[in-house]
Amino acid sequence: MSQHSPVVIALLLNACGGGTTTPSASTPIQTTPAATATTSLPSTTTAAPTSQPKYGGILRYIYPYELASIPGWPNDRANAQRSLAAFTIFEPLIKLEADGTPKPWLATSWEWGPNNTSITFTLRQNVKFHDGTTFTAEAVKLEADQVMGTKESNSVNWDRWEILDDYHIRLYLKKYENNFWTTIAGINMMFFSPTAYKQHGIDWMKEHPIGTGPFKYDSFEKGVHLKMVKNPDYWQQGKPYLDGINILFVKERLTQLSAMQAGEAEIVGFVDGKDLADMKNKGFNVIARMDGTGFIMFDTMNAGSIFKDARIRQAIEYAIDKQAIVDAMGYGYMAVNNQMTPPGYASYNANLPSREHNPEKAKQLLAEAGYPQGFKTRIITMGRSQPKALAVQEFLKAVNIDTEIELVDNAKFWDYMMKGWENAMIVTDYAVDINFPAWLRAYFPPTAVIDVSVKLPDEVINKIDPALAEPDPVKAKQLSDELIRLIWEDCSYVPIYSNAMGYILSTKVRDSGIYKHYSFWTWDPESTWLDK
């Protein structure tokens, strides 16, 4: 263990809570087996199975971010938290399993055309929308055309969708890439009722979610709850088991944990570090996976930003004692990292060098950049990332970089992500795709709709498409490693740690499917039941 200053240790130990992986506005998904680094994490507790699922009950799920509006439109890019309705109100063509295998869902099968230039989906019959209308290829094309019209990154290689008949639809590709299934399984390729859309229009639809999922929209109260009730006409016979799901918006960490201990909720999501360890010790079930990375990103897009100088960014990385943060906040659920890909992922670059904690080197770089006395700036952060931001602030102060922390709520944070920020740093946590080139394209300009103040080097941008186009897994890994190396050399952003994001579950919760699938958003609400 490295030696840390008493001031920093006190700061870290007194910080409340831990960072959580921030849901993305275009959540990425993995395409190859995701090594979850479970061997390096504390063992997961699981409830003893019972032989037969039970019907009834309301699942109360605590969500730590305030939802700005009803998540009623799968392609509503302004609603960053629309994933709350994914897999409950809305459903995809396929689900991706944890090993990257596509599992039939609203599509029962598919067939590739010559040279993977097209793919034809056979759709599930006898599926009804919540308004009683029938799910057909019309709904798939309507949503796909919306995705292409808003130029979402997952549609960059789609040419067109063609309806063959009510239950067959074909996607023609401009080119095939090795992240294909991620483009189909995302939150913006879930389907809404074409009939309701034609009758009421998009604005009405945003406030009235109508999908095919196991639960129907019931009510929404900003800052309080999102309620969903059982869909009695769900296409999976005998499901769902629950009578409903209540999403409870509780931002304060201690309140979340107190509610769980008082039996006022059955699940709390987006938890890490000490909270996972403490609640596991109290007898709750904990499901965790090394999925995300906490990092600093900078305004490198605007001409007047001090952070356009790579020496400034490198100085900041040298100034931060990453091990101190991990030692004080990790509780076995965090690891120091030098890249966005978590250790254990297939795309992790094990040969990448690191910038170890070196305040003198940081001061040297600041002097070379023309700031021998340091400078003043601000750190933008939110919620559970605040303790990490405070630690970063303390380390930067030691090399004469004075920072003011701007603590924002969820809505303001995503406003910065989508509209930009100037001459400042952002400390946050992101989930990371197992396919690193696909993650880059989904998260950063010029293709992404978030992180718009970050400018990646042209050399990096120019290498993303070739890495995705490579069909050979060995060569694809080499190209992915090269992208990670180039970003490290540029210090485009500063990874601090990779963290296991987890869920705390009551021992009553069964068959939730959490972390059975490709990402933290995917679960099995239709199969979840309460052992009361």
Short mmCIF file of C-alpha atoms in Angstrom, two decimals:
data_model
loop_
_atom_site.label_atom_id
_atom_site.label_comp_id
_atom_site.label_asym_id
_atom_site.label_seq_id
_atom_site.Cartn_x
_atom_site.Cartn_y
_atom_site.Cartn_z
CA MET A 1 0.00 0.00 0.00
CA SER A 2 1.31 3.43 -0.89
CA GLN A 3 1.88 6.06 1.76
CA HIS A 4 -0.82 8.72 1.82
CA SER A 5 -0.88 12.07 3.56
CA PRO A 6 -2.95 12.26 6.79
CA VAL A 7 -5.05 15.05 5.31
CA VAL A 8 -5.97 12.97 2.28
CA ILE A 9 -6.68 9.86 4.36
CA ALA A 10 -9.00 11.85 6.63
CA LEU A 11 -10.77 13.35 3.66
CA LEU A 12 -11.33 9.97 2.04
CA LEU A 13 -12.42 8.14 5.15
CA ASN A 14 -14.89 10.86 6.08
CA ALA A 15 -16.42 11.09 2.61
CA CYS A 16 -19.93 9.74 2.60
CA GLY A 17 -20.76 6.97 0.16
CA GLY A 18 -19.11 6.00 -3.08
CA GLY A 19 -19.32 6.69 -6.76
CA THR A 20 -21.68 4.82 -8.98
CA THR A 21 -21.57 4.11 -12.66
CA THR A 22 -23.56 6.87 -14.27
CA PRO A 23 -26.19 5.65 -16.73
CA SER A 24 -25.46 6.84 -20.23
CA ALA A 25 -27.70 8.62 -22.58
CA SER A 26 -26.95 5.90 -25.09
CA THR A 27 -26.11 3.00 -22.95
CA PRO A 28 -23.43 0.80 -24.59
CA ILE A 29 -23.64 -2.99 -24.59
CA GLN A 30 -21.11 -5.72 -24.90
CA THR A 31 -20.48 -7.90 -27.91
CA THR A 32 -18.07 -10.53 -26.69
CA PRO A 33 -17.88 -12.50 -23.44
CA ALA A 34 -17.61 -10.06 -20.56
CA ALA A 35 -15.11 -11.22 -18.00
CA THR A 36 -16.64 -9.81 -14.87
CA ALA A 37 -13.61 -10.00 -12.61
CA THR A 38 -15.73 -11.85 -10.08
CA THR A 39 -12.63 -13.68 -8.79
CA SER A 40 -11.28 -10.39 -7.44
CA LEU A 41 -14.55 -9.31 -5.85
CA PRO A 42 -16.08 -10.39 -2.55
CA SER A 43 -18.29 -13.40 -3.10
CA THR A 44 -21.84 -12.70 -4.14
CA THR A 45 -24.57 -13.78 -1.78
CA THR A 46 -27.55 -15.53 -3.28
CA ALA A 47 -30.84 -16.61 -1.84
CA ALA A 48 -31.62 -20.31 -1.59
CA PRO A 49 -33.95 -21.24 -4.46
CA THR A 50 -37.48 -22.43 -3.90
CA SER A 51 -39.23 -24.82 -6.23
CA GLN A 52 -42.08 -22.69 -7.50
CA PRO A 53 -42.42 -18.95 -8.24
CA LYS A 54 -45.13 -17.13 -6.35
CA TYR A 55 -47.56 -14.59 -7.72
CA GLY A 56 -48.32 -11.17 -6.31
CA GLY A 57 -46.61 -8.30 -4.60
CA ILE A 58 -45.17 -4.96 -5.63
CA LEU A 59 -41.43 -4.77 -6.20
CA ARG A 60 -40.08 -1.49 -4.83
CA TYR A 61 -36.86 -0.51 -6.57
CA ILE A 62 -34.88 2.49 -5.29
CA TYR A 63 -33.27 4.52 -8.05
CA PRO A 64 -30.71 7.12 -6.94
CA TYR A 65 -31.29 9.71 -9.68
CA GLU A 66 -34.27 11.95 -10.20
CA LEU A 67 -36.13 11.30 -13.43
CA ALA A 68 -36.90 14.56 -15.21
CA SER A 69 -39.90 13.23 -17.12
CA ILE A 70 -41.83 10.09 -18.00
CA PRO A 71 -39.64 7.69 -20.02
CA GLY A 72 -42.29 7.28 -22.71
CA TRP A 73 -40.25 7.33 -25.90
CA PRO A 74 -37.45 4.80 -26.56
CA ASN A 75 -35.58 7.22 -28.81
CA ASP A 76 -35.99 10.35 -26.68
CA ARG A 77 -32.38 11.51 -26.55
CA ALA A 78 -33.30 14.36 -24.21
CA ASN A 79 -34.39 11.85 -21.56
CA ALA A 80 -31.13 10.32 -20.38
CA GLN A 81 -32.85 7.99 -17.92
CA ARG A 82 -35.32 6.44 -20.35
CA SER A 83 -33.61 3.11 -19.68
CA LEU A 84 -35.86 2.82 -16.62
CA ALA A 85 -38.64 1.75 -18.97
CA ALA A 86 -36.44 -0.70 -20.87
CA PHE A 87 -37.38 -4.36 -20.36
CA THR A 88 -40.40 -3.39 -18.28
CA ILE A 89 -42.61 -1.23 -20.51
CA PHE A 90 -40.64 -1.68 -23.72
CA GLU A 91 -38.82 -4.68 -25.22
CA PRO A 92 -36.10 -5.30 -27.85
CA LEU A 93 -35.80 -7.72 -30.75
CA ILE A 94 -33.14 -9.67 -28.88
CA LYS A 95 -31.49 -9.75 -25.48
CA LEU A 96 -27.73 -10.13 -25.24
CA GLU A 97 -26.59 -12.68 -22.70
CA ALA A 98 -23.51 -12.10 -20.53
CA ASP A 99 -21.32 -13.96 -23.04
CA GLY A 100 -22.54 -11.77 -25.91
CA THR A 101 -24.88 -14.39 -27.37
CA PRO A 102 -28.08 -12.91 -28.86
CA LYS A 103 -31.20 -14.44 -27.33
CA PRO A 104 -34.49 -14.36 -29.26
CA TRP A 105 -37.06 -12.00 -27.79
CA LEU A 106 -39.50 -10.09 -30.00
CA ALA A 107 -37.55 -11.61 -32.88
CA THR A 108 -37.72 -15.40 -32.80
CA SER A 109 -34.98 -16.01 -35.38
CA TRP A 110 -32.80 -14.30 -38.00
CA GLU A 111 -30.94 -15.13 -41.17
CA TRP A 112 -27.91 -13.40 -42.63
CA GLY A 113 -27.73 -12.42 -46.28
CA PRO A 114 -24.67 -12.87 -48.54
CA ASN A 115 -21.44 -11.54 -46.98
CA ASN A 116 -23.41 -10.20 -44.00
CA THR A 117 -24.79 -7.38 -46.13
CA SER A 118 -28.29 -7.85 -44.72
CA ILE A 119 -30.15 -9.68 -41.98
CA THR A 120 -33.79 -10.81 -41.98
CA PHE A 121 -35.66 -11.03 -38.68
CA THR A 122 -38.66 -13.26 -38.09
CA LEU A 123 -40.89 -11.57 -35.52
CA ARG A 124 -42.84 -13.15 -32.71
CA GLN A 125 -46.56 -13.46 -33.39
CA ASN A 126 -49.45 -12.87 -30.99
CA VAL A 127 -47.66 -10.06 -29.16
CA LYS A 128 -49.88 -7.16 -28.11
CA PHE A 129 -49.06 -3.58 -27.23
CA HIS A 130 -50.55 -2.24 -24.02
CA ASP A 131 -53.29 -0.53 -26.04
CA GLY A 132 -54.39 -3.91 -27.44
CA THR A 133 -52.95 -3.45 -30.93
CA THR A 134 -50.72 -6.07 -32.51
CA PHE A 135 -46.94 -5.93 -32.70
CA THR A 136 -45.80 -6.30 -36.32
CA ALA A 137 -42.92 -5.26 -38.57
CA GLU A 138 -44.51 -1.80 -38.85
CA ALA A 139 -43.46 -1.06 -35.25
CA VAL A 140 -39.89 -2.17 -35.86
CA LYS A 141 -39.51 -0.01 -38.96
CA LEU A 142 -41.12 3.00 -37.30
CA GLU A 143 -38.66 2.92 -34.41
CA ALA A 144 -35.66 2.07 -36.62
CA ASP A 145 -36.46 5.01 -38.89
CA GLN A 146 -36.63 7.26 -35.82
CA VAL A 147 -33.19 6.03 -34.75
CA MET A 148 -31.73 6.67 -38.19
CA GLY A 149 -33.43 10.06 -38.39
CA THR A 150 -31.79 11.26 -35.19
CA LYS A 151 -28.45 9.79 -36.31
CA GLU A 152 -27.93 7.68 -33.22
CA SER A 153 -24.50 6.07 -33.19
CA ASN A 154 -25.91 2.55 -33.30
CA SER A 155 -27.45 3.21 -36.72
CA VAL A 156 -24.31 4.51 -38.41
CA ASN A 157 -24.02 1.37 -40.57
CA TRP A 158 -27.70 0.84 -41.25
CA ASP A 159 -28.77 1.54 -44.81
CA ARG A 160 -32.51 0.84 -44.61
CA TRP A 161 -35.14 -1.42 -43.07
CA GLU A 162 -37.58 -3.15 -45.40
CA ILE A 163 -40.87 -4.74 -44.35
CA LEU A 164 -41.32 -8.08 -46.13
CA ASP A 165 -44.62 -8.92 -44.44
CA ASP A 166 -46.19 -8.45 -41.02
CA TYR A 167 -43.71 -10.78 -39.33
CA HIS A 168 -40.56 -10.46 -41.42
CA ILE A 169 -38.33 -7.40 -41.70
CA ARG A 170 -34.93 -7.01 -43.31
CA LEU A 171 -32.10 -4.67 -42.37
CA TYR A 172 -29.69 -3.75 -45.16
CA LEU A 173 -26.25 -2.72 -43.95
CA LYS A 174 -23.84 -0.22 -45.41
CA LYS A 175 -21.16 -2.45 -43.92
CA TYR A 176 -20.90 -5.11 -41.26
CA GLU A 177 -19.03 -4.37 -38.03
CA ASN A 178 -18.03 -6.60 -35.14
CA ASN A 179 -20.38 -4.84 -32.72
CA PHE A 180 -23.48 -5.58 -34.77
CA TRP A 181 -25.64 -7.06 -32.02
CA THR A 182 -25.08 -4.05 -29.79
CA THR A 183 -26.77 -1.89 -32.41
CA ILE A 184 -29.90 -4.00 -32.16
CA ALA A 185 -30.12 -4.53 -28.40
CA GLY A 186 -29.88 -0.91 -27.24
CA ILE A 187 -32.53 1.04 -25.38
CA ASN A 188 -33.45 3.02 -28.49
CA MET A 189 -34.44 -0.12 -30.43
CA MET A 190 -37.46 -0.95 -28.36
CA PHE A 191 -40.93 -0.54 -29.72
CA PHE A 192 -44.02 1.59 -29.17
CA SER A 193 -47.53 1.36 -30.56
CA PRO A 194 -47.74 2.71 -34.14
CA THR A 195 -51.50 3.09 -33.73
CA ALA A 196 -51.15 5.37 -30.70
CA TYR A 197 -48.38 7.30 -32.43
CA LYS A 198 -50.55 7.96 -35.50
CA GLN A 199 -53.50 9.00 -33.37
CA HIS A 200 -51.72 11.23 -30.86
CA GLY A 201 -48.26 12.22 -32.11
CA ILE A 202 -44.86 12.24 -30.50
CA ASP A 203 -45.48 14.71 -27.67
CA TRP A 204 -48.40 12.66 -26.36
CA MET A 205 -46.39 9.46 -26.69
CA LYS A 206 -43.58 10.87 -24.54
CA GLU A 207 -46.04 11.20 -21.68
CA HIS A 208 -47.90 7.94 -22.35
CA PRO A 209 -45.53 4.97 -22.75
CA ILE A 210 -47.14 2.12 -24.69
CA GLY A 211 -44.94 -0.91 -25.28
CA THR A 212 -45.20 -4.69 -25.28
CA GLY A 213 -43.43 -5.27 -21.96
CA PRO A 214 -44.52 -7.26 -18.91
CA PHE A 215 -45.55 -4.08 -17.09
CA LYS A 216 -47.67 -1.11 -18.14
CA TYR A 217 -47.18 2.51 -17.22
CA ASP A 218 -49.40 3.60 -14.34
CA SER A 219 -48.24 6.95 -12.94
CA PHE A 220 -45.30 9.27 -12.48
CA GLU A 221 -44.61 11.86 -9.80
CA LYS A 222 -41.42 13.82 -10.33
CA GLY A 223 -38.91 13.21 -7.58
CA VAL A 224 -41.14 10.58 -5.93
CA HIS A 225 -41.93 7.54 -8.04
CA LEU A 226 -42.63 5.87 -11.36
CA LYS A 227 -45.30 3.18 -11.00
CA MET A 228 -45.92 0.27 -13.35
CA VAL A 229 -48.62 -2.39 -13.13
CA LYS A 230 -48.81 -5.96 -14.39
CA ASN A 231 -49.61 -6.48 -18.07
CA PRO A 232 -52.30 -9.20 -17.98
CA ASP A 233 -51.95 -9.84 -21.72
CA TYR A 234 -48.20 -10.36 -21.77
CA TRP A 235 -47.00 -12.75 -24.47
CA GLN A 236 -45.10 -15.03 -22.08
CA GLN A 237 -47.76 -17.28 -20.67
CA GLY A 238 -48.05 -17.16 -16.88
CA LYS A 239 -45.84 -14.08 -16.56
CA PRO A 240 -45.19 -11.65 -15.00
CA TYR A 241 -45.42 -12.84 -11.43
CA LEU A 242 -45.39 -9.44 -9.78
CA ASP A 243 -48.48 -7.24 -9.55
CA GLY A 244 -46.37 -4.19 -10.21
CA ILE A 245 -43.06 -2.35 -9.94
CA ASN A 246 -42.57 0.96 -8.16
CA ILE A 247 -39.42 2.90 -9.00
CA LEU A 248 -38.69 5.10 -5.98
CA PHE A 249 -36.49 8.16 -6.54
CA VAL A 250 -34.27 8.49 -3.49
CA LYS A 251 -31.08 10.48 -4.01
CA GLU A 252 -29.59 10.40 -0.51
CA ARG A 253 -27.47 7.31 0.16
CA LEU A 254 -28.22 6.86 3.86
CA THR A 255 -31.93 7.18 3.18
CA GLN A 256 -31.69 4.48 0.52
CA LEU A 257 -29.96 2.06 2.86
CA SER A 258 -32.26 2.87 5.76
CA ALA A 259 -35.27 2.17 3.55
CA MET A 260 -33.85 -1.22 2.62
CA GLN A 261 -33.16 -2.11 6.24
CA ALA A 262 -36.65 -1.00 7.26
CA GLY A 263 -38.21 -3.25 4.62
CA GLU A 264 -39.52 -0.29 2.62
CA ALA A 265 -37.87 -1.47 -0.63
CA GLU A 266 -36.63 -4.71 -2.16
CA ILE A 267 -33.85 -3.46 -4.48
CA VAL A 268 -31.52 -0.49 -4.54
CA GLY A 269 -29.41 -0.05 -7.64
CA PHE A 270 -26.12 1.61 -8.62
CA VAL A 271 -24.29 0.88 -5.38
CA ASP A 272 -20.59 0.39 -4.82
CA GLY A 273 -17.80 0.15 -2.27
CA LYS A 274 -18.60 0.43 1.40
CA ASP A 275 -22.35 0.26 0.90
CA LEU A 276 -22.09 -3.12 -0.82
CA ALA A 277 -19.80 -4.47 1.89
CA ASP A 278 -21.91 -3.12 4.75
CA MET A 279 -25.23 -4.35 3.40
CA LYS A 280 -23.82 -7.76 2.59
CA ASN A 281 -22.66 -8.02 6.20
CA LYS A 282 -26.18 -7.15 7.29
CA GLY A 283 -27.56 -10.18 5.46
CA PHE A 284 -28.75 -8.65 2.21
CA ASN A 285 -28.05 -10.23 -1.14
CA VAL A 286 -25.42 -8.37 -3.15
CA ILE A 287 -24.91 -8.76 -6.88
CA ALA A 288 -21.88 -6.90 -8.24
CA ARG A 289 -19.77 -6.86 -11.39
CA MET A 290 -16.69 -4.89 -12.41
CA ASP A 291 -18.44 -2.87 -15.09
CA GLY A 292 -17.50 0.76 -14.75
CA THR A 293 -14.65 3.21 -14.39
CA GLY A 294 -14.39 6.47 -12.47
CA PHE A 295 -12.50 9.09 -14.40
CA ILE A 296 -11.89 12.75 -15.16
CA MET A 297 -12.74 14.27 -18.51
CA PHE A 298 -11.86 17.73 -19.69
CA ASP A 299 -13.03 20.49 -21.97
CA THR A 300 -10.66 19.92 -24.88
CA MET A 301 -13.07 21.12 -27.55
CA ASN A 302 -13.24 24.85 -26.82
CA ALA A 303 -10.32 26.93 -28.08
CA GLY A 304 -9.73 28.83 -24.83
CA SER A 305 -9.67 25.84 -22.53
CA ILE A 306 -6.52 25.35 -20.46
CA PHE A 307 -7.04 21.61 -20.74
CA LYS A 308 -6.26 21.52 -24.45
CA ASP A 309 -2.61 21.23 -23.42
CA ALA A 310 -1.83 17.53 -22.88
CA ARG A 311 0.80 18.46 -20.30
CA ILE A 312 -1.92 19.90 -18.07
CA ARG A 313 -3.94 16.69 -18.32
CA GLN A 314 -0.86 14.56 -17.62
CA ALA A 315 0.03 16.73 -14.62
CA ILE A 316 -3.41 16.11 -13.19
CA GLU A 317 -2.99 12.36 -13.54
CA TYR A 318 0.43 12.41 -11.87
CA ALA A 319 -1.02 14.51 -9.04
CA ILE A 320 -3.70 11.99 -8.08
CA ASP A 321 -2.91 9.14 -5.69
CA LYS A 322 -5.29 6.60 -7.20
CA GLN A 323 -4.30 3.91 -4.73
CA ALA A 324 -5.29 6.15 -1.81
CA ILE A 325 -8.78 6.51 -3.24
CA VAL A 326 -9.12 2.78 -3.82
CA ASP A 327 -7.77 1.89 -0.37
CA ALA A 328 -10.11 4.28 1.40
CA MET A 329 -13.28 3.80 -0.65
CA GLY A 330 -13.08 0.45 -2.41
CA TYR A 331 -13.82 -2.12 0.30
CA GLY A 332 -12.80 -4.83 -2.13
CA TYR A 333 -15.04 -3.53 -4.92
CA MET A 334 -12.59 -1.18 -6.63
CA ALA A 335 -9.24 -1.42 -8.46
CA VAL A 336 -6.74 1.23 -9.63
CA ASN A 337 -6.84 1.61 -13.39
CA ASN A 338 -4.96 3.38 -16.17
CA GLN A 339 -7.64 2.89 -18.86
CA MET A 340 -11.42 2.93 -19.16
CA THR A 341 -11.69 -0.83 -19.75
CA PRO A 342 -11.99 -2.60 -16.37
CA PRO A 343 -9.46 -5.30 -15.47
CA GLY A 344 -10.78 -8.70 -16.48
CA TYR A 345 -12.55 -7.46 -19.61
CA ALA A 346 -11.49 -9.15 -22.83
CA SER A 347 -10.60 -5.71 -24.23
CA TYR A 348 -8.34 -4.74 -21.30
CA ASN A 349 -4.86 -3.71 -22.50
CA ALA A 350 -2.53 -5.44 -20.04
CA ASN A 351 0.59 -3.93 -21.64
CA LEU A 352 -0.37 -0.31 -21.10
CA PRO A 353 2.03 1.76 -18.94
CA SER A 354 0.81 3.83 -16.01
CA ARG A 355 1.40 7.30 -14.67
CA GLU A 356 2.11 6.64 -11.02
CA HIS A 357 1.45 9.18 -8.28
CA ASN A 358 4.26 11.76 -8.58
CA PRO A 359 3.48 15.32 -7.40
CA GLU A 360 6.92 16.61 -8.40
CA LYS A 361 6.43 15.35 -11.94
CA ALA A 362 3.05 17.06 -11.94
CA LYS A 363 4.61 20.38 -10.91
CA GLN A 364 7.29 20.00 -13.58
CA LEU A 365 4.68 19.50 -16.30
CA LEU A 366 2.69 22.48 -15.06
CA ALA A 367 5.80 24.64 -15.25
CA GLU A 368 6.55 23.41 -18.78
CA ALA A 369 2.99 24.31 -19.76
CA GLY A 370 3.49 27.84 -18.44
CA TYR A 371 1.84 27.48 -15.02
CA PRO A 372 4.66 27.18 -12.47
CA GLN A 373 2.38 28.63 -9.78
CA GLY A 374 -0.57 26.47 -10.78
CA PHE A 375 -4.00 27.75 -11.77
CA LYS A 376 -7.63 27.87 -10.72
CA THR A 377 -10.46 25.87 -12.28
CA ARG A 378 -13.61 24.00 -11.33
CA ILE A 379 -14.73 20.37 -11.03
CA ILE A 380 -18.26 19.46 -12.10
CA THR A 381 -19.70 16.38 -10.42
CA MET A 382 -22.91 14.97 -9.03
CA GLY A 383 -24.31 12.68 -6.35
CA ARG A 384 -22.18 9.77 -5.33
CA SER A 385 -19.18 10.90 -7.34
CA GLN A 386 -18.78 13.84 -4.95
CA PRO A 387 -16.44 12.03 -2.49
CA LYS A 388 -14.07 11.16 -5.35
CA ALA A 389 -14.24 14.74 -6.58
CA LEU A 390 -13.30 15.93 -3.08
CA ALA A 391 -10.31 13.58 -3.10
CA VAL A 392 -9.24 14.82 -6.52
CA GLN A 393 -9.59 18.37 -5.27
CA GLU A 394 -7.26 17.65 -2.35
CA PHE A 395 -4.59 16.00 -4.51
CA LEU A 396 -4.67 18.84 -7.04
CA LYS A 397 -4.34 21.40 -4.26
CA ALA A 398 -1.01 19.78 -3.34
CA VAL A 399 0.36 20.75 -6.79
CA ASN A 400 -1.14 24.28 -6.68
CA ILE A 401 -4.21 23.59 -8.79
CA ASP A 402 -7.06 25.23 -6.88
CA THR A 403 -10.50 23.89 -7.75
CA GLU A 404 -14.06 24.82 -6.94
CA ILE A 405 -16.51 21.92 -6.95
CA GLU A 406 -19.79 22.51 -8.76
CA LEU A 407 -22.20 19.87 -7.44
CA VAL A 408 -25.11 19.43 -9.83
CA ASP A 409 -28.23 17.29 -9.94
CA ASN A 410 -28.92 14.61 -12.52
CA ALA A 411 -30.75 16.92 -14.93
CA LYS A 412 -28.01 19.56 -14.91
CA PHE A 413 -25.32 16.91 -15.29
CA TRP A 414 -26.86 15.57 -18.49
CA ASP A 415 -27.44 19.11 -19.68
CA TYR A 416 -23.66 19.58 -19.49
CA MET A 417 -23.08 16.23 -21.18
CA MET A 418 -25.32 17.08 -24.14
CA LYS A 419 -24.74 20.82 -24.47
CA GLY A 420 -21.14 21.09 -23.30
CA TRP A 421 -19.09 22.73 -20.56
CA GLU A 422 -16.24 25.23 -20.74
CA ASN A 423 -12.75 25.22 -19.25
CA ALA A 424 -13.58 22.72 -16.51
CA MET A 425 -13.15 19.11 -15.47
CA ILE A 426 -15.88 16.55 -14.86
CA VAL A 427 -15.46 13.77 -12.31
CA THR A 428 -17.89 10.94 -12.89
CA ASP A 429 -18.26 7.19 -13.45
CA TYR A 430 -19.31 5.48 -16.67
CA ALA A 431 -20.24 1.97 -17.62
CA VAL A 432 -17.85 0.61 -20.24
CA ASP A 433 -18.63 -1.59 -23.22
CA ILE A 434 -16.66 -4.80 -23.58
CA ASN A 435 -16.11 -3.69 -27.19
CA PHE A 436 -13.88 -0.67 -26.60
CA PRO A 437 -13.98 0.87 -30.12
CA ALA A 438 -17.78 0.68 -30.02
CA TRP A 439 -17.75 2.38 -26.62
CA LEU A 440 -15.60 5.22 -27.94
CA ARG A 441 -17.94 5.82 -30.83
CA ALA A 442 -20.99 5.77 -28.58
CA TYR A 443 -19.57 8.13 -25.95
CA PHE A 444 -17.48 10.79 -27.67
CA PRO A 445 -17.74 13.20 -30.60
CA PRO A 446 -18.04 13.30 -33.51
CA THR A 447 -20.50 10.39 -33.38
CA ALA A 448 -21.87 10.61 -29.84
CA VAL A 449 -24.50 13.01 -28.53
CA ILE A 450 -22.91 13.20 -25.08
CA ASP A 451 -19.53 14.37 -23.75
CA VAL A 452 -19.63 17.01 -26.45
CA SER A 453 -16.79 19.10 -24.96
CA VAL A 454 -14.27 16.26 -25.32
CA LYS A 455 -12.18 16.17 -28.50
CA LEU A 456 -10.38 12.92 -29.13
CA PRO A 457 -7.22 13.05 -31.28
CA ASP A 458 -7.88 12.71 -35.01
CA GLU A 459 -5.65 9.64 -35.07
CA VAL A 460 -7.94 7.95 -32.56
CA ILE A 461 -11.11 8.91 -34.42
CA ASN A 462 -9.67 7.63 -37.70
CA LYS A 463 -8.84 4.24 -36.19
CA ILE A 464 -12.23 3.49 -34.63
CA ASP A 465 -14.01 2.35 -37.80
CA PRO A 466 -11.17 0.05 -38.96
CA ALA A 467 -11.10 -1.56 -35.49
CA LEU A 468 -14.82 -2.24 -35.68
CA ALA A 469 -14.60 -3.51 -39.25
CA GLU A 470 -11.98 -6.16 -38.43
CA PRO A 471 -13.63 -9.62 -38.45
CA ASP A 472 -10.65 -11.50 -37.02
CA PRO A 473 -10.85 -11.46 -33.18
CA VAL A 474 -7.07 -11.45 -32.68
CA LYS A 475 -6.51 -8.56 -35.08
CA ALA A 476 -9.52 -6.73 -33.65
CA LYS A 477 -8.00 -6.99 -30.16
CA GLN A 478 -4.71 -5.57 -31.46
CA LEU A 479 -6.51 -2.60 -33.00
CA SER A 480 -8.48 -2.05 -29.79
CA ASP A 481 -5.25 -2.12 -27.76
CA GLU A 482 -3.76 0.46 -30.11
CA LEU A 483 -6.70 2.80 -29.52
CA ILE A 484 -6.29 2.45 -25.76
CA ARG A 485 -2.56 3.20 -26.08
CA LEU A 486 -3.12 6.30 -28.23
CA ILE A 487 -5.64 7.67 -25.75
CA TRP A 488 -3.22 7.04 -22.88
CA GLU A 489 -0.43 8.87 -24.73
CA ASP A 490 -2.72 11.84 -25.36
CA CYS A 491 -4.17 11.60 -21.84
CA SER A 492 -7.53 12.31 -23.44
CA TYR A 493 -9.15 11.55 -20.10
CA VAL A 494 -7.81 10.35 -16.75
CA PRO A 495 -9.09 6.99 -15.45
CA ILE A 496 -8.76 6.69 -11.67
CA TYR A 497 -10.28 3.36 -10.71
CA SER A 498 -12.57 0.66 -12.03
CA ASN A 499 -15.42 -0.14 -9.73
CA ALA A 500 -17.84 -2.96 -9.28
CA MET A 501 -21.29 -1.53 -9.61
CA GLY A 502 -23.82 -3.55 -7.72
CA TYR A 503 -27.33 -4.04 -6.51
CA ILE A 504 -28.54 -4.70 -2.98
CA LEU A 505 -31.51 -7.06 -2.88
CA SER A 506 -33.87 -8.22 -0.20
CA THR A 507 -33.65 -11.96 0.41
CA LYS A 508 -37.26 -12.11 -0.82
CA VAL A 509 -36.30 -11.23 -4.41
CA ARG A 510 -35.96 -14.19 -6.76
CA ASP A 511 -34.93 -14.65 -10.41
CA SER A 512 -34.30 -10.97 -11.15
CA GLY A 513 -31.79 -11.76 -13.89
CA ILE A 514 -29.57 -8.88 -12.73
CA TYR A 515 -26.12 -9.29 -14.32
CA LYS A 516 -27.26 -12.38 -16.15
CA HIS A 517 -27.17 -10.26 -19.28
CA TYR A 518 -24.80 -7.90 -21.05
CA SER A 519 -25.14 -4.72 -19.00
CA PHE A 520 -26.44 -3.22 -15.79
CA TRP A 521 -29.69 -2.15 -17.46
CA THR A 522 -30.73 -5.61 -18.62
CA TRP A 523 -32.72 -7.75 -16.23
CA ASP A 524 -35.76 -10.08 -16.20
CA PRO A 525 -38.72 -8.22 -14.65
CA GLU A 526 -41.14 -10.70 -16.20
CA SER A 527 -39.49 -13.57 -14.27
CA THR A 528 -38.89 -11.73 -10.98
CA TRP A 529 -40.97 -12.80 -8.00
CA LEU A 530 -41.12 -12.23 -4.27
CA ASP A 531 -40.79 -15.11 -1.81
CA LYS A 532 -43.01 -13.64 0.89
#
